[in-house]
């Protein structure tokens, strides 16, 4: 789910140089706890702030939670607790696509999208669909109808309708053409489902198994849950559940341009392609390949957001990673909690450490 205007995504660029000061993580943890106790961080379940490989803060709070829409009751969240990523899942799928592309297992971004689904010859034959390329799915510019602005409790919401369809891929591919591809950014969990299917077809592995082998295991992520729909397909749009430290670990991988422990896990050139602005979301926010982008191109801030206040913000230069979980599902103001963690705590501390 995405409903945040640009001002809510914007991460306040951190373009400084300076001498780092000593880290006082306990102080920052105390500040976060005090703010939570004062009701200033409603729904926050946990937050991690890392800067240049150092853990500045890590806090957890109890709260009501869900597993992909199913209430779980009051949870005592901790470093070992699995939590919904919701649409942050999409950006993880983007990393997996880059890994599979480097292995020659998935089509290149300029490949025709519908040609990758020969099981639907009637759709392939419809005029205009031959113009839709894989990169249009990666950048959510397919030009076909898709509406996730409706509540996720509404069966008319396109993602919910996709989950309820007898064939999710036909449902996505048969949506009416609204305009030429590459013209307008149209938020679409369906586009990500198609990309996940290309990964599964090319690798011969279910999406969650491929993620485990190629991304999670190299990062030493041992525990995860990828919720599947009624058809048994892992939800590529919103179904991944991770612990907060493991989400931060993925963020650090991105900040390090795909390198972990000296090993290139995600190709650097794929991340660079992913962080090239390809679509305008709204004023101040652009979209690459399954990542929101703010800031100047040479100082990219990559952002992944999810329903309820889930957020991962990564700025490779100067090396800021902020991950937060919250339980404000389907609350249109849920962005306020995660953005407050970023702008009121992470950014000031990073500035302090740089002596500014």
C-alpha positions as MATLAB code, in Angstrom:
seq = 'XXXXXXXXXXXXXXXXXXXXXXXXXXXXXXXXXXXXXXXXXXXXXXXXXXXXXXXXXXXXXXXXXXXXXXXXXXXXXXXXXXXXXXXXXXXXXXXXXXXXXXXXXXXXXXXXXXXXXXXXXXXXXXXXXXXXXXXXXXXXXXXXXXXXXXXXXXXXXXXXXXXXXXXXXXXXXXXXXXXXXXXXXXXXXXXXXXXXXXXXXXXXXXXXXXXXXXXXXXXXXXXXXXXXXXXXXXXXXXXXXXXXXXXXXXXXXXXXXXXXXXXXXXXXXXXXXXXXXXXXXXXXXXXXXXXXXXXXXXXXXXXXXXXXXXXXXXXXXXXXXXXXXXXXXXXXXXXXXXXXXXXXXXXXXXXXXXXX';
ca = [
       0.000    0.000    0.000;
       1.176    3.509   -0.745;
      -0.576    6.767   -0.045;
       2.207    9.084    1.099;
       2.707   12.394   -0.689;
       6.243   13.500   -1.344;
       6.667   15.496    1.837;
       6.043   12.315    3.809;
       8.627   10.319    1.884;
      11.302   12.992    1.783;
      14.168   12.029    4.043;
      16.015   15.355    4.396;
      19.314   14.953    2.565;
      22.428   14.346    4.640;
      25.109   15.849    2.443;
      27.898   16.748    4.816;
      31.501   16.001    5.551;
      33.073   16.252    8.961;
      34.746   14.468   11.840;
      32.633   11.810   13.513;
      31.950   12.255   17.199;
      31.600    9.380   19.696;
      28.410    7.351   19.440;
      26.000    7.605   22.376;
      23.464    4.927   21.449;
      21.994    4.688   24.933;
      21.113    8.376   24.864;
      19.335    8.029   21.522;
      17.501    4.928   22.741;
      16.361    6.871   25.795;
      15.158    9.726   23.611;
      13.084    7.332   21.523;
      11.635    5.648   24.609;
      10.756    9.002   26.163;
       9.043   10.126   22.974;
       7.094    6.870   22.778;
       6.003    7.135   26.405;
       4.791   10.671   25.703;
       2.561    9.406   22.899;
       4.629   11.059   20.193;
       5.376    7.816   18.303;
       1.972    6.114   18.221;
       1.967    2.528   17.028;
       5.748    2.217   16.836;
       6.847   -1.389   17.289;
      10.557   -0.963   16.752;
      13.265    1.219   15.243;
      16.888    0.749   14.267;
      19.211    3.562   13.268;
      22.581    2.662   11.764;
      25.189    5.126   10.558;
      28.381    4.161    8.755;
      28.100    0.622   10.051;
      27.522    1.625   13.669;
      24.285    0.886   15.551;
      23.097    4.217   16.941;
      19.763    3.032   18.298;
      17.649   -0.090   18.594;
      14.369   -0.021   20.511;
      11.203   -2.141   20.692;
       7.744   -1.490   22.077;
       4.656   -3.641   22.742;
       1.645   -3.170   20.505;
      -1.242   -4.724   18.658;
      -0.080   -6.429   15.480;
      -1.261   -8.326   12.417;
       0.018  -11.025   10.100;
      -1.009   -9.967    6.592;
      -4.302   -8.539    7.845;
      -5.078  -11.174   10.465;
      -5.055   -9.753   14.024;
      -2.387  -11.228   16.283;
      -3.293   -9.362   19.452;
      -0.865   -7.574   21.745;
       2.722   -8.523   20.945;
       5.899   -7.940   22.935;
       8.105   -6.978   20.019;
      11.804   -7.752   20.169;
      14.868   -8.276   18.017;
      13.649  -11.810   17.331;
      10.064  -10.945   16.397;
       8.901  -11.450   12.843;
       6.893   -8.509   11.542;
       5.008   -7.652    8.353;
       6.994   -5.606    5.865;
       3.895   -5.100    3.738;
       4.951   -3.143    0.645;
       8.590   -2.967    1.685;
       8.421   -6.506    0.270;
       8.348   -4.997   -3.217;
      11.821   -3.520   -2.863;
      13.172   -6.881   -1.674;
      11.712   -8.447   -4.832;
      13.595   -5.781   -6.771;
      16.866   -6.984   -5.226;
      16.002  -10.578   -6.109;
      15.289   -9.625   -9.708;
      18.743   -8.072   -9.982;
      20.377  -11.218   -8.609;
      18.440  -13.423  -11.035;
      19.261  -11.116  -13.946;
      22.983  -11.418  -13.231;
      22.549  -15.189  -13.322;
      20.838  -14.983  -16.705;
      17.633  -16.426  -15.261;
      15.200  -13.577  -15.994;
      14.610  -11.337  -19.014;
      16.380   -7.992  -19.319;
      14.396   -4.833  -18.574;
      13.926   -4.057  -22.269;
      12.368   -7.450  -23.029;
       8.664   -7.497  -24.004;
       6.680   -8.378  -20.896;
       3.764  -10.279  -22.423;
       6.101  -12.477  -24.446;
       7.286  -13.922  -21.120;
       3.780  -15.294  -20.510;
       3.093  -17.473  -23.577;
       0.391  -19.323  -21.656;
      -1.890  -16.365  -22.445;
      -1.746  -16.134  -26.258;
      -5.067  -14.288  -26.424;
      -3.660  -11.467  -24.306;
      -0.395  -11.382  -26.233;
      -2.372  -10.848  -29.418;
      -4.208   -7.753  -28.184;
      -2.887   -4.569  -29.839;
      -0.782   -2.355  -27.626;
       0.275   -5.003  -25.149;
       3.400   -5.811  -27.181;
       4.690   -2.345  -26.226;
       4.755   -3.129  -22.509;
       8.273   -4.080  -21.426;
       9.683   -5.661  -18.288;
      11.064   -2.290  -17.230;
       7.562   -0.877  -17.235;
       6.659   -3.404  -14.544;
       9.858   -2.634  -12.614;
       9.017    1.078  -12.632;
       5.215    0.640  -12.333;
       4.525    2.281  -15.675;
       2.691   -0.515  -17.472;
      -0.117    1.802  -18.505;
      -2.846   -0.659  -17.541;
      -5.666   -0.075  -15.084;
      -4.858   -0.725  -11.430;
      -6.376    0.848   -8.314;
      -5.024    0.354   -4.815;
      -6.391    3.636   -3.497;
      -9.469    1.838   -2.219;
      -9.236    0.333    1.291;
      -7.628   -3.089    1.388;
     -10.824   -4.360    2.976;
     -12.654   -3.511   -0.263;
     -12.811   -6.398   -2.776;
     -12.630   -3.821   -5.584;
      -9.110   -2.910   -4.529;
      -6.956   -4.298   -7.334;
      -4.540   -6.150   -5.067;
      -7.389   -7.804   -3.181;
      -9.119   -8.655   -6.459;
      -5.854  -10.175   -7.695;
      -5.620  -12.317   -4.563;
      -9.211  -13.456   -5.041;
      -8.855  -14.203   -8.761;
      -8.664  -17.848   -9.912;
      -5.518  -16.961  -11.909;
      -3.653  -13.975  -10.520;
      -1.395  -13.597  -13.555;
      -4.216  -13.566  -16.081;
      -6.037  -11.062  -13.894;
      -3.039   -8.718  -13.926;
      -2.272   -9.083  -17.616;
      -5.857   -8.705  -18.801;
      -6.426   -5.321  -17.175;
      -7.528   -2.708  -19.720;
      -4.875   -0.514  -21.274;
      -5.283    2.984  -19.911;
      -2.459    4.716  -21.751;
       0.850    4.048  -23.461;
       3.431    2.332  -21.220;
       6.150    4.461  -19.690;
       3.935    7.495  -19.432;
       2.515    7.534  -15.888;
       3.418    5.931  -12.583;
       0.519    3.712  -11.479;
       1.106    1.965   -8.158;
       0.653   -1.754   -8.751;
       1.208   -4.809   -6.622;
       0.267   -6.727   -9.742;
       3.382   -5.524  -11.561;
       5.521   -6.957   -8.761;
       3.645  -10.255   -8.861;
       4.538  -10.570  -12.549;
       8.211   -9.928  -11.792;
       8.139  -12.548   -9.065;
       6.648  -15.027  -11.524;
       9.506  -14.333  -13.938;
      11.962  -15.089  -11.119;
      10.179  -18.342  -10.295;
       9.964  -19.408  -13.948;
      13.588  -18.583  -14.681;
      15.124  -20.073  -11.570;
      12.795  -23.016  -11.151;
      12.361  -22.089   -7.496;
       9.478  -20.560   -5.542;
      10.115  -16.928   -4.714;
      10.664  -17.557   -1.004;
      13.101  -20.409   -1.669;
      15.099  -18.310   -4.131;
      15.190  -15.454   -1.628;
      16.425  -17.813    1.063;
      19.245  -19.185   -1.073;
      20.434  -16.044   -2.830;
      19.746  -13.194   -0.417;
      18.842  -14.307    3.080;
      21.424  -17.052    3.595;
      24.369  -14.893    2.434;
      23.210  -12.214    4.909;
      22.795  -14.833    7.636;
      19.070  -14.183    7.830;
      17.821  -17.443    9.278;
      14.207  -16.728   10.204;
      11.576  -15.319    7.888;
       8.009  -15.877    6.803;
       6.644  -15.179    3.345;
       2.864  -15.278    3.465;
       1.184  -16.971    0.500;
      -2.183  -16.254   -1.030;
      -5.028  -18.719   -1.399;
      -3.344  -20.151   -4.505;
      -0.155  -20.922   -2.592;
       1.863  -18.206   -4.322;
       4.031  -16.115   -1.964;
       2.710  -12.562   -2.023;
       5.387  -10.590   -3.857;
       3.551   -7.338   -3.203;
       3.264   -7.441    0.563;
       3.753  -10.855    2.167;
       7.303  -10.883    3.546;
       7.890  -10.935    7.320;
      11.338  -10.326    8.809;
      12.856   -9.285   12.107;
      13.821   -5.643   12.371;
      17.581   -6.346   12.612;
      17.337   -8.423    9.433;
      15.525   -5.631    7.598;
      18.274   -3.262    8.722;
      20.817   -5.809    7.449;
      19.193   -5.632    4.014;
      19.330   -1.853    4.258;
      23.048   -1.996    5.021;
      23.560   -4.264    2.022;
      21.930   -1.618   -0.153;
      23.982    1.140    1.479;
      27.112   -0.873    0.650;
      26.017   -1.249   -2.996;
      25.281   -4.940   -2.695;
      28.420   -6.056   -0.839;
      28.327   -8.047    2.401;
      31.430   -9.426    4.088;
      33.432   -8.762    0.948;
      31.006  -10.656   -1.281;
      28.868   -9.043   -3.969;
      25.356  -10.316   -3.168;
      23.342   -7.904   -5.331;
      25.123   -6.590   -8.429;
      26.231   -2.995   -7.973;
      25.178   -2.096  -11.502;
      21.663   -3.361  -10.738;
      21.394   -1.110   -7.711;
      22.641    1.806   -9.772;
      19.969    1.051  -12.381;
      17.375    0.701   -9.639;
      18.246    4.132   -8.264;
      17.914    5.920  -11.598;
      14.720    8.019  -11.564;
      12.301    6.580  -14.103;
       8.894    7.853  -13.072;
       7.504   10.832  -11.195;
       5.397    9.846   -8.199;
       4.651   13.416   -7.151;
       6.468   16.626   -6.358;
       9.825   15.715   -4.848;
       9.488   11.945   -5.166;
      10.524    9.746   -8.060;
      10.560    6.018   -8.653;
      13.295    3.726   -9.914;
      13.071   -0.042  -10.078;
      10.822   -0.834   -7.086;
      12.361    1.892   -4.884;
      11.130    5.392   -4.140;
      13.826    8.010   -4.670;
      14.309   11.431   -3.136;
      17.247   13.813   -3.211;
      19.690   14.631   -5.970;
      20.725   11.725   -8.251;
      24.324   11.848   -7.028;
      23.131   11.685   -3.388;
      20.295    9.208   -3.710;
      17.997    8.436   -0.813;
      16.233    5.127   -1.475;
      13.012    4.515    0.401;
      10.725    1.511    0.808;
       7.415    1.990    2.619;
       4.612   -0.322    3.698;
       1.094   -0.156    5.076;
       0.968    0.574    8.797;
       4.169    2.576    9.085;
       6.801    0.105    7.847;
       9.770    1.953    6.403;
      13.334    1.389    5.249;
      15.392    4.450    4.353;
      18.875    4.070    2.891;
      21.297    6.802    1.925;
      24.551    5.175    0.764;
      26.403    8.476    1.090;
      26.951    9.209    3.974;
      25.828    5.709    5.047;
      22.516    6.093    6.855;
      20.129    3.153    7.334;
      16.882    3.590    9.253;
      14.388    0.745    9.649;
      11.125    0.951   11.544;
       8.068   -1.217   12.172;
       4.678    0.026   13.302;
       1.162   -1.299   13.732;
      -0.960    1.484   12.294;
      -2.353   -0.690    9.504;
      -4.789    0.998    7.118;
      -4.316    4.300    8.961;
      -3.772    7.069    6.371;
      -1.643    8.946    8.903;
       0.630    5.995    9.697;
       3.503    7.654    7.839;
       3.862   10.174   10.653;
       5.364    7.672   13.086;
       8.111    6.357   10.815;
       8.972    9.772    9.394;
       9.310   11.166   12.926;
      11.836    8.444   13.759;
      13.791    9.448   10.677;
      13.640   13.225   10.821;
      13.500   13.880   14.552;
      15.984   11.255   15.722;
      18.088    9.671   12.966;
      18.950   12.773   10.985;
      19.889   14.977   13.966;
      22.086   12.235   15.415;
      23.826   11.704   12.082;
      24.465   15.433   11.896;
      25.844   15.436   15.422;
      28.204   12.590   14.599;
      29.493   14.498   11.618;
      30.212   17.480   13.811;
      27.714   19.764   12.102;
];
